mmCIF file of C-alpha atoms and ligand atoms in Angstrom:
data_model
loop_
_atom_site.group_PDB
_atom_site.id
_atom_site.type_symbol
_atom_site.label_atom_id
_atom_site.label_comp_id
_atom_site.label_asym_id
_atom_site.label_seq_id
_atom_site.Cartn_x
_atom_site.Cartn_y
_atom_site.Cartn_z
ATOM 1 C CA MET A 11 104.794 150.449 80.790
ATOM 2 C CA LEU A 12 105.224 146.668 80.969
ATOM 3 C CA LYS A 13 102.530 145.087 83.170
ATOM 4 C CA ILE A 14 103.154 141.796 84.946
ATOM 5 C CA ALA A 15 101.784 139.712 87.815
ATOM 6 C CA ILE A 16 104.230 137.913 90.100
ATOM 7 C CA ASP A 17 103.492 135.071 92.509
ATOM 8 C CA LEU A 18 106.608 134.603 94.618
ATOM 9 C CA GLY A 19 105.581 131.218 96.034
ATOM 10 C CA THR A 20 107.356 129.308 98.795
ATOM 11 C CA SER A 21 108.104 126.594 96.251
ATOM 12 C CA VAL A 22 107.462 128.018 92.770
ATOM 13 C CA THR A 23 107.617 131.556 91.372
ATOM 14 C CA LYS A 24 105.169 132.272 88.578
ATOM 15 C CA ILE A 25 105.122 135.339 86.331
ATOM 16 C CA PHE A 26 102.353 136.491 83.976
ATOM 17 C CA ARG A 27 103.041 139.090 81.346
ATOM 18 C CA ILE A 28 100.258 141.033 79.666
ATOM 19 C CA GLY A 29 100.179 140.089 75.998
ATOM 20 C CA SER A 30 102.059 136.808 76.528
ATOM 21 C CA GLY A 31 100.372 134.902 79.401
ATOM 22 C CA ILE A 32 102.382 132.821 81.885
ATOM 23 C CA VAL A 33 106.036 133.332 80.989
ATOM 24 C CA LEU A 34 107.758 131.707 83.967
ATOM 25 C CA ALA A 35 107.215 128.953 86.560
ATOM 26 C CA GLU A 36 110.435 128.050 88.346
ATOM 27 C CA PRO A 37 111.495 126.996 91.835
ATOM 28 C CA THR A 38 111.998 129.895 94.261
ATOM 29 C CA ALA A 39 115.499 128.668 95.032
ATOM 30 C CA LEU A 40 119.173 129.560 94.660
ATOM 31 C CA THR A 41 122.469 127.966 95.561
ATOM 32 C CA ILE A 42 125.193 129.980 97.232
ATOM 33 C CA SER A 43 128.737 129.486 98.323
ATOM 34 C CA LYS A 44 128.703 128.935 102.106
ATOM 35 C CA GLU A 45 131.943 130.774 102.546
ATOM 36 C CA THR A 46 131.426 133.915 100.479
ATOM 37 C CA GLY A 47 127.649 134.028 99.982
ATOM 38 C CA THR A 48 128.170 134.310 96.209
ATOM 39 C CA ILE A 49 125.256 133.003 94.148
ATOM 40 C CA ARG A 50 126.072 129.933 92.061
ATOM 41 C CA ALA A 51 122.750 128.881 90.532
ATOM 42 C CA PHE A 52 119.179 130.144 90.276
ATOM 43 C CA GLY A 53 115.717 128.593 90.027
ATOM 44 C CA ALA A 54 115.332 125.143 88.478
ATOM 45 C CA GLU A 55 119.054 124.508 88.366
ATOM 46 C CA ALA A 56 119.389 125.366 92.066
ATOM 47 C CA LYS A 57 116.531 123.125 93.207
ATOM 48 C CA ARG A 58 117.916 120.143 91.304
ATOM 49 C CA LEU A 59 120.942 120.351 93.598
ATOM 50 C CA LEU A 60 118.907 120.030 96.803
ATOM 51 C CA GLY A 61 120.516 117.365 98.998
ATOM 52 C CA LYS A 62 123.287 116.833 96.420
ATOM 53 C CA THR A 63 125.518 119.865 96.951
ATOM 54 C CA ALA A 64 129.061 119.649 98.235
ATOM 55 C CA GLU A 65 129.833 120.879 101.764
ATOM 56 C CA ALA A 66 130.696 124.330 100.469
ATOM 57 C CA THR A 67 127.337 125.010 98.786
ATOM 58 C CA ASP A 68 123.931 125.768 100.307
ATOM 59 C CA VAL A 69 120.495 125.679 98.666
ATOM 60 C CA ILE A 70 118.477 128.703 99.816
ATOM 61 C CA PHE A 71 114.714 129.227 99.687
ATOM 62 C CA PRO A 72 114.277 132.979 100.283
ATOM 63 C CA VAL A 73 110.499 132.645 100.739
ATOM 64 C CA TYR A 74 109.352 130.561 103.709
ATOM 65 C CA GLU A 75 105.732 129.823 104.616
ATOM 66 C CA GLY A 76 104.635 132.465 102.110
ATOM 67 C CA GLU A 77 106.819 135.252 103.533
ATOM 68 C CA ILE A 78 110.036 136.781 102.248
ATOM 69 C CA VAL A 79 112.618 135.752 104.841
ATOM 70 C CA ASP A 80 115.793 136.665 102.988
ATOM 71 C CA GLU A 81 115.474 139.979 101.180
ATOM 72 C CA ARG A 82 118.895 139.995 99.612
ATOM 73 C CA TYR A 83 118.503 136.635 97.885
ATOM 74 C CA ALA A 84 114.812 137.165 97.104
ATOM 75 C CA ALA A 85 115.742 140.385 95.275
ATOM 76 C CA ALA A 86 118.578 138.692 93.366
ATOM 77 C CA LEU A 87 116.295 135.831 92.335
ATOM 78 C CA LEU A 88 113.541 138.188 91.233
ATOM 79 C CA GLU A 89 116.013 140.187 89.187
ATOM 80 C CA TYR A 90 117.217 136.979 87.509
ATOM 81 C CA PHE A 91 113.638 135.904 86.701
ATOM 82 C CA LEU A 92 112.789 139.333 85.282
ATOM 83 C CA GLN A 93 115.889 139.231 83.096
ATOM 84 C CA LYS A 94 114.630 135.929 81.747
ATOM 85 C CA CYS A 95 111.052 136.852 80.961
ATOM 86 C CA ALA A 96 110.412 140.563 81.382
ATOM 87 C CA LYS A 97 113.495 142.450 80.357
ATOM 88 C CA ARG A 98 113.219 146.081 81.366
ATOM 89 C CA THR A 99 111.587 148.085 78.619
ATOM 90 C CA PHE A 100 111.209 151.792 78.101
ATOM 91 C CA GLY A 101 108.625 153.075 80.587
ATOM 92 C CA GLY A 102 109.486 150.623 83.358
ATOM 93 C CA ILE A 103 107.586 147.713 84.922
ATOM 94 C CA GLU A 104 104.346 147.728 86.881
ATOM 95 C CA ALA A 105 103.908 144.576 88.959
ATOM 96 C CA LEU A 106 101.026 143.047 90.851
ATOM 97 C CA PHE A 107 102.250 140.725 93.603
ATOM 98 C CA CYS A 108 99.965 137.827 94.582
ATOM 99 C CA VAL A 109 100.250 137.728 98.390
ATOM 100 C CA PRO A 110 98.801 135.674 101.278
ATOM 101 C CA CYS A 111 95.537 136.848 102.772
ATOM 102 C CA GLY A 112 96.123 139.279 105.657
ATOM 103 C CA ILE A 113 99.788 140.013 104.862
ATOM 104 C CA SER A 114 101.278 142.468 107.386
ATOM 105 C CA ALA A 115 102.464 145.990 106.571
ATOM 106 C CA GLU A 116 105.997 144.835 107.258
ATOM 107 C CA GLY A 117 105.570 141.893 104.893
ATOM 108 C CA ARG A 118 104.492 144.316 102.164
ATOM 109 C CA GLU A 119 107.435 146.606 102.886
ATOM 110 C CA ARG A 120 109.726 143.692 102.103
ATOM 111 C CA TYR A 121 108.031 143.235 98.742
ATOM 112 C CA PHE A 122 108.445 146.958 98.035
ATOM 113 C CA ARG A 123 112.132 146.804 98.794
ATOM 114 C CA ILE A 124 112.916 143.722 96.687
ATOM 115 C CA ALA A 125 110.771 145.071 93.831
ATOM 116 C CA LYS A 126 112.664 148.328 93.870
ATOM 117 C CA SER A 127 116.017 146.629 93.875
ATOM 118 C CA ALA A 128 114.906 144.381 90.969
ATOM 119 C CA GLY A 129 113.972 147.470 88.942
ATOM 120 C CA ILE A 130 110.163 147.436 89.265
ATOM 121 C CA SER A 131 108.786 150.948 89.282
ATOM 122 C CA ARG A 132 105.170 150.458 90.387
ATOM 123 C CA VAL A 133 103.968 147.841 92.916
ATOM 124 C CA ASN A 134 100.455 146.568 93.731
ATOM 125 C CA PHE A 135 99.183 143.700 95.878
ATOM 126 C CA ALA A 136 96.245 141.310 95.637
ATOM 127 C CA GLU A 137 95.381 138.515 98.074
ATOM 128 C CA THR A 138 95.499 135.006 96.618
ATOM 129 C CA PRO A 139 91.974 133.729 97.465
ATOM 130 C CA TYR A 140 90.562 136.470 95.204
ATOM 131 C CA LEU A 141 92.885 135.361 92.455
ATOM 132 C CA VAL A 142 91.871 131.690 92.865
ATOM 133 C CA ALA A 143 88.325 132.763 91.952
ATOM 134 C CA LEU A 144 89.334 135.150 89.168
ATOM 135 C CA GLY A 145 91.762 132.597 87.740
ATOM 136 C CA GLN A 146 88.909 130.179 87.137
ATOM 137 C CA ASP A 147 86.537 132.849 85.835
ATOM 138 C CA VAL A 148 84.142 132.805 88.788
ATOM 139 C CA PRO A 149 81.906 135.846 88.290
ATOM 140 C CA LEU A 150 82.454 138.194 91.233
ATOM 141 C CA SER A 151 79.930 140.806 92.297
ATOM 142 C CA GLU A 152 79.256 142.975 95.342
ATOM 143 C CA SER A 153 76.278 140.885 96.414
ATOM 144 C CA ASN A 154 77.524 137.369 95.697
ATOM 145 C CA PRO A 155 80.109 136.173 98.239
ATOM 146 C CA VAL A 156 82.532 133.413 97.277
ATOM 147 C CA PHE A 157 84.726 131.127 99.408
ATOM 148 C CA ALA A 158 88.169 130.110 98.133
ATOM 149 C CA LEU A 159 91.232 128.195 99.320
ATOM 150 C CA ASP A 160 94.802 128.506 98.029
ATOM 151 C CA VAL A 161 96.818 125.515 99.272
ATOM 152 C CA GLY A 162 100.493 126.062 98.483
ATOM 153 C CA ALA A 163 103.792 124.600 99.609
ATOM 154 C CA GLY A 164 104.312 126.739 102.702
ATOM 155 C CA LYS A 165 100.924 128.188 103.533
ATOM 156 C CA THR A 166 97.211 128.022 102.947
ATOM 157 C CA SER A 167 95.042 131.110 102.540
ATOM 158 C CA ALA A 168 91.289 130.796 103.013
ATOM 159 C CA ALA A 169 88.814 133.620 102.541
ATOM 160 C CA ALA A 170 85.207 134.529 101.937
ATOM 161 C CA PHE A 171 84.885 137.659 99.847
ATOM 162 C CA SER A 172 82.830 139.601 97.357
ATOM 163 C CA LEU A 173 83.897 142.311 94.958
ATOM 164 C CA ASP A 174 83.475 144.662 97.927
ATOM 165 C CA GLY A 175 86.311 143.096 99.881
ATOM 166 C CA ILE A 176 87.263 140.224 102.188
ATOM 167 C CA ILE A 177 84.517 139.282 104.656
ATOM 168 C CA ALA A 178 86.606 136.795 106.622
ATOM 169 C CA GLY A 179 89.960 135.319 105.810
ATOM 170 C CA LEU A 180 93.061 133.811 107.309
ATOM 171 C CA THR A 181 96.419 132.386 106.358
ATOM 172 C CA MET A 182 97.938 129.388 108.122
ATOM 173 C CA ASN A 183 101.454 128.027 107.857
ATOM 174 C CA VAL A 184 100.439 124.621 106.572
ATOM 175 C CA GLY A 185 101.059 123.286 103.067
ATOM 176 C CA GLY A 186 102.768 120.710 100.897
ATOM 177 C CA ALA A 187 106.200 121.245 102.472
ATOM 178 C CA ASN A 188 104.890 120.052 105.850
ATOM 179 C CA MET A 189 103.700 116.847 104.209
ATOM 180 C CA ASP A 190 107.130 116.323 102.597
ATOM 181 C CA THR A 191 108.945 116.755 105.935
ATOM 182 C CA HIS A 192 106.584 114.385 107.713
ATOM 183 C CA LEU A 193 106.967 111.855 104.874
ATOM 184 C CA ILE A 194 110.736 111.710 105.450
ATOM 185 C CA ASP A 195 110.193 110.586 109.078
ATOM 186 C CA HIS A 196 107.306 108.321 108.123
ATOM 187 C CA ILE A 197 109.347 106.418 105.497
ATOM 188 C CA ALA A 198 112.243 106.101 107.964
ATOM 189 C CA GLU A 199 109.879 104.500 110.492
ATOM 190 C CA LEU A 200 108.050 102.320 108.008
ATOM 191 C CA TYR A 201 110.973 101.058 105.902
ATOM 192 C CA ASN A 202 114.077 101.971 107.912
ATOM 193 C CA LEU A 203 114.991 104.099 104.899
ATOM 194 C CA LYS A 204 116.346 107.651 104.933
ATOM 195 C CA ILE A 205 115.124 109.668 101.937
ATOM 196 C CA GLY A 206 115.912 113.211 100.787
ATOM 197 C CA ALA A 207 113.585 116.202 100.441
ATOM 198 C CA LEU A 208 113.281 115.903 96.643
ATOM 199 C CA THR A 209 112.356 112.216 96.904
ATOM 200 C CA ALA A 210 109.766 112.963 99.592
ATOM 201 C CA GLU A 211 108.174 115.626 97.381
ATOM 202 C CA ARG A 212 108.143 113.324 94.351
ATOM 203 C CA LEU A 213 106.606 110.561 96.468
ATOM 204 C CA LYS A 214 103.783 112.845 97.599
ATOM 205 C CA ASN A 215 103.193 114.099 94.074
ATOM 206 C CA THR A 216 103.103 110.680 92.412
ATOM 207 C CA VAL A 217 101.232 108.411 94.849
ATOM 208 C CA GLY A 218 99.772 110.926 97.331
ATOM 209 C CA SER A 219 96.026 110.366 97.340
ATOM 210 C CA LEU A 220 92.916 110.920 99.424
ATOM 211 C CA ILE A 221 90.930 108.308 97.522
ATOM 212 C CA PRO A 222 90.053 105.404 99.853
ATOM 213 C CA HIS A 223 91.882 102.199 98.867
ATOM 214 C CA ASP A 224 93.891 103.938 96.115
ATOM 215 C CA MET A 225 96.677 101.499 95.249
ATOM 216 C CA LYS A 226 99.098 103.585 93.188
ATOM 217 C CA GLN A 227 102.724 102.483 93.656
ATOM 218 C CA THR A 228 106.140 103.966 93.037
ATOM 219 C CA VAL A 229 109.735 102.963 93.709
ATOM 220 C CA ILE A 230 111.907 105.309 95.774
ATOM 221 C CA ASN A 231 115.619 105.291 96.503
ATOM 222 C CA GLY A 232 117.244 106.102 99.805
ATOM 223 C CA ARG A 233 119.795 104.956 102.321
ATOM 224 C CA ASP A 234 119.271 102.093 104.756
ATOM 225 C CA VAL A 235 119.297 103.634 108.247
ATOM 226 C CA THR A 236 121.101 100.633 109.777
ATOM 227 C CA THR A 237 123.609 99.587 107.116
ATOM 228 C CA GLY A 238 124.078 102.974 105.431
ATOM 229 C CA ARG A 239 123.794 101.269 102.017
ATOM 230 C CA PRO A 240 121.618 102.543 99.164
ATOM 231 C CA ARG A 241 118.312 100.686 98.916
ATOM 232 C CA SER A 242 115.022 100.946 96.959
ATOM 233 C CA VAL A 243 111.518 100.222 98.164
ATOM 234 C CA SER A 244 108.113 100.213 96.543
ATOM 235 C CA VAL A 245 105.700 102.596 98.293
ATOM 236 C CA SER A 246 101.935 102.748 97.825
ATOM 237 C CA SER A 247 99.295 105.443 98.258
ATOM 238 C CA GLN A 248 98.141 103.679 101.439
ATOM 239 C CA ASP A 249 101.662 103.928 102.923
ATOM 240 C CA VAL A 250 101.666 107.716 102.622
ATOM 241 C CA LEU A 251 98.002 108.346 103.408
ATOM 242 C CA PHE A 252 98.464 109.162 107.102
ATOM 243 C CA PRO A 253 100.983 112.043 106.869
ATOM 244 C CA ILE A 254 99.142 113.574 103.938
ATOM 245 C CA ARG A 255 95.657 113.316 105.405
ATOM 246 C CA THR A 256 96.848 114.724 108.749
ATOM 247 C CA TYR A 257 97.799 118.012 107.093
ATOM 248 C CA VAL A 258 94.785 118.163 104.801
ATOM 249 C CA ASP A 259 92.575 117.726 107.882
ATOM 250 C CA LYS A 260 94.436 120.568 109.606
ATOM 251 C CA ILE A 261 93.888 122.821 106.595
ATOM 252 C CA LEU A 262 90.185 122.028 106.534
ATOM 253 C CA GLU A 263 89.854 122.679 110.272
ATOM 254 C CA TYR A 264 91.192 126.195 109.684
ATOM 255 C CA ALA A 265 88.944 126.660 106.665
ATOM 256 C CA GLU A 266 85.963 125.818 108.849
ATOM 257 C CA LEU A 267 87.196 128.322 111.403
ATOM 258 C CA ALA A 268 87.193 131.031 108.721
ATOM 259 C CA MET A 269 83.691 129.996 107.687
ATOM 260 C CA ARG A 270 82.391 130.106 111.250
ATOM 261 C CA LYS A 271 83.280 133.798 111.433
ATOM 262 C CA LEU A 272 80.838 134.588 108.628
ATOM 263 C CA PRO A 273 77.491 136.336 109.071
ATOM 264 C CA ALA A 274 74.565 133.910 108.659
ATOM 265 C CA GLU A 275 73.438 135.326 105.297
ATOM 266 C CA VAL A 276 76.881 134.991 103.809
ATOM 267 C CA SER A 277 77.219 131.487 105.195
ATOM 268 C CA ALA A 278 73.994 130.403 103.533
ATOM 269 C CA THR A 279 75.027 131.789 100.121
ATOM 270 C CA MET A 280 78.430 130.169 100.447
ATOM 271 C CA CYS A 281 76.984 126.756 101.193
ATOM 272 C CA ARG A 282 75.028 126.993 97.955
ATOM 273 C CA SER A 283 77.894 128.189 95.794
ATOM 274 C CA GLY A 284 80.591 125.917 97.261
ATOM 275 C CA VAL A 285 84.326 126.329 97.762
ATOM 276 C CA TYR A 286 86.820 127.170 94.985
ATOM 277 C CA LEU A 287 90.177 125.388 95.208
ATOM 278 C CA ALA A 288 93.635 126.093 93.815
ATOM 279 C CA GLY A 289 97.329 125.778 94.718
ATOM 280 C CA GLY A 290 99.658 122.896 93.858
ATOM 281 C CA VAL A 291 98.582 120.632 96.742
ATOM 282 C CA CYS A 292 95.053 120.434 95.280
ATOM 283 C CA ASN A 293 96.665 118.134 92.670
ATOM 284 C CA LEU A 294 96.470 115.346 95.272
ATOM 285 C CA ALA A 295 94.238 112.614 93.881
ATOM 286 C CA GLY A 296 90.732 112.862 95.313
ATOM 287 C CA PHE A 297 91.344 116.284 96.903
ATOM 288 C CA ALA A 298 88.112 117.961 95.777
ATOM 289 C CA ASP A 299 85.905 115.036 96.809
ATOM 290 C CA TYR A 300 87.596 114.861 100.202
ATOM 291 C CA VAL A 301 87.104 118.609 100.782
ATOM 292 C CA SER A 302 83.513 118.420 99.627
ATOM 293 C CA GLN A 303 82.752 115.578 102.028
ATOM 294 C CA LYS A 304 84.538 117.209 104.999
ATOM 295 C CA LEU A 305 83.092 120.716 104.536
ATOM 296 C CA GLN A 306 79.752 119.393 103.339
ATOM 297 C CA MET A 307 79.617 121.684 100.346
ATOM 298 C CA GLU A 308 80.418 121.481 96.671
ATOM 299 C CA ALA A 309 84.134 121.846 95.869
ATOM 300 C CA HIS A 310 85.281 123.319 92.543
ATOM 301 C CA LEU A 311 88.799 122.485 91.431
ATOM 302 C CA ALA A 312 90.521 125.016 89.151
ATOM 303 C CA PRO A 313 91.248 123.506 85.696
ATOM 304 C CA ASP A 314 94.968 123.923 86.439
ATOM 305 C CA VAL A 315 95.342 124.315 90.202
ATOM 306 C CA ALA A 316 99.021 125.287 90.061
ATOM 307 C CA THR A 317 98.466 128.285 87.779
ATOM 308 C CA ALA A 318 95.026 129.553 88.840
ATOM 309 C CA VAL A 319 96.432 132.222 91.178
ATOM 310 C CA ILE A 320 98.839 133.676 88.639
ATOM 311 C CA LEU A 321 96.155 133.582 85.923
ATOM 312 C CA GLY A 322 93.920 135.536 88.309
ATOM 313 C CA GLY A 323 96.807 137.965 88.862
ATOM 314 C CA GLY A 324 97.118 138.367 85.103
ATOM 315 C CA ARG A 325 93.420 139.134 84.813
ATOM 316 C CA VAL A 326 93.652 141.813 87.491
ATOM 317 C CA VAL A 327 96.776 143.486 86.140
ATOM 318 C CA GLY A 328 95.140 143.669 82.711
ATOM 319 C CA SER A 329 92.035 145.483 83.943
ATOM 320 C CA SER A 330 92.121 148.886 85.569
ATOM 321 C CA ALA A 331 88.601 148.319 86.968
ATOM 322 C CA LEU A 332 89.719 145.114 88.744
ATOM 323 C CA MET A 333 92.931 146.805 89.907
ATOM 324 C CA LYS A 334 90.828 149.473 91.642
ATOM 325 C CA LYS A 335 88.503 146.917 93.235
ATOM 326 C CA ILE A 336 90.867 144.125 94.245
ATOM 327 C CA CYS A 337 94.255 145.643 95.021
ATOM 328 C CA LEU A 338 95.190 146.325 98.632
ATOM 329 C CA GLU A 339 95.337 150.040 99.532
HETATM 330 N N1 LIG B 22 100.567 116.095 92.198
HETATM 331 C C1 LIG B 22 100.760 116.747 93.342
HETATM 332 N N2 LIG B 22 100.272 116.242 94.483
HETATM 333 C C2 LIG B 22 100.458 116.872 95.655
HETATM 334 N N3 LIG B 22 101.134 118.025 95.792
HETATM 335 C C3 LIG B 22 101.641 118.580 94.684
HETATM 336 C C4 LIG B 22 101.492 117.984 93.405
HETATM 337 N N4 LIG B 22 102.111 118.775 92.496
HETATM 338 C C5 LIG B 22 102.652 119.797 93.180
HETATM 339 N N5 LIG B 22 102.373 119.687 94.492
HETATM 340 C C6 LIG B 22 102.840 120.547 95.590
HETATM 341 O O1 LIG B 22 102.307 121.837 95.469
HETATM 342 C C7 LIG B 22 103.201 122.767 96.098
HETATM 343 C C8 LIG B 22 103.468 123.882 95.129
HETATM 344 O O2 LIG B 22 102.259 124.519 94.883
HETATM 345 P P1 LIG B 22 102.193 126.085 94.654
HETATM 346 O O3 LIG B 22 102.975 126.442 93.453
HETATM 347 O O4 LIG B 22 100.748 126.454 94.666
HETATM 348 O O5 LIG B 22 102.918 126.616 95.966
HETATM 349 P P2 LIG B 22 103.658 127.993 96.186
HETATM 350 O O6 LIG B 22 102.822 129.071 95.569
HETATM 351 O O7 LIG B 22 105.054 127.900 95.729
HETATM 352 O O8 LIG B 22 103.683 128.085 97.768
HETATM 353 P P3 LIG B 22 102.911 129.082 98.767
HETATM 354 O O9 LIG B 22 101.654 129.516 98.080
HETATM 355 O O10 LIG B 22 102.657 128.274 99.977
HETATM 356 O O11 LIG B 22 103.847 130.198 99.025
HETATM 357 C C9 LIG B 22 104.469 121.998 96.441
HETATM 358 O O12 LIG B 22 104.446 121.648 97.821
HETATM 359 C C10 LIG B 22 104.338 120.767 95.559
HETATM 360 O O13 LIG B 22 105.032 119.652 96.069
HETATM 361 MG MG1 LIG B 23 101.194 130.114 96.247
#
C-alpha cells in the first residue's frame, strides 16, 4: 500500500510520499468556467490567473480558513494532485491528513468523502501542532509537554501537548490571508493605489517584517484610484508594519489564551522549553524574536517553516508506533 501524508492548506497543498519525501507543494486553487462549472486549470496555473481572468472564469479556493468549503472542487483538485505525484498503485493509498487542532466530526467527514472520491482507501488524521514539533525533530514523550504554533494562510492552530495527547489547544481563523486583505485597503489609503490579491501577498512576503526600523523596499504596480491609470510605487517594511503586526498580535493573544488554560506544572515546563513555530507566515522577518519577546519565552523556528507540518506528517505516516499515538480516533 502506498503511504502518503497530505496537508490540504488554505493556500498551499503539500504531499509527502514515503520513500520519496515531499513530492508536491502547489496552490490549493482551480479555475472554472462561471457558466458551466467546468474546471479549466489546477494548482499553480490556476493561482497565476488570480485577478487576471476574463469575466467568464472564476478562481476557486476550495479550502477556506483551514476547512473544506467546496467538496466537489476539493475532491477534483486532490485527484489531480494525486495523479501528478502518487499515481494509484496496486494495493491502494493510505493517507494521513494534517488537520487543524480541534477539527469537528463534520469537518473530518468532508475529508473522508473527498478522499474516497479521489481514490484513497485508508484515511487517518493528525493535528498540525503535533506535526510542527515532529517536523523539526523535537523529542516527544509522555512526561515532557511541548507548545507549538502553526501559522498558515487561513488559520492558526496553537496547542500544548505531550505524546499522551493534547492538553490544551485551539484554532483561530487568523493567518496570512487576513494580512493580504488588510494590505489592499492599507495601500489604497496610503498611496491612493488599488492593488490585486497577488500583489498584496508578494508585498507581505518580500518586505513584511517585525524587525523595528527594517527598511526593506519593493516596487509594486497597481491602478491609481482617482485617474484609473496604472502606476507604480515604492513601498517599505515600515509602510506595511501596521496591518501585519495587528494580525500577529491577534495570533499571539490567542496563543496566550491557550497557554492560560494549562495546569501550573505544564505551564512551568513549557516556559522552560519554549514555543515551536511553523507555517508560512513565520517566514516574516523577525517573527521568532517578536514572538519570544511577546510571550516571554524562547521561540524555536522550524528550519523550513513552510514544510515542517508536512515533514511531521511524513514522519508519522512512516511509523506505525507514531500512527497509534498521534492519529485522531
Ligand atoms: N516570506 C513570507 N512572509 C510572510 N508570509 C509568507 C511568506 N512566505 C509565505 N507566506 C505566507 O504563508 C502562507 C502559506 O503558508 P502555509 O503553507 O503554512 O499555509 P496553508 O497551510 O496553506 O494554510 P492553512 O494552514 O491556514 O490552511 C500564505 O499566506 C503566504 O502568503
Ligand atoms: Mg497549513
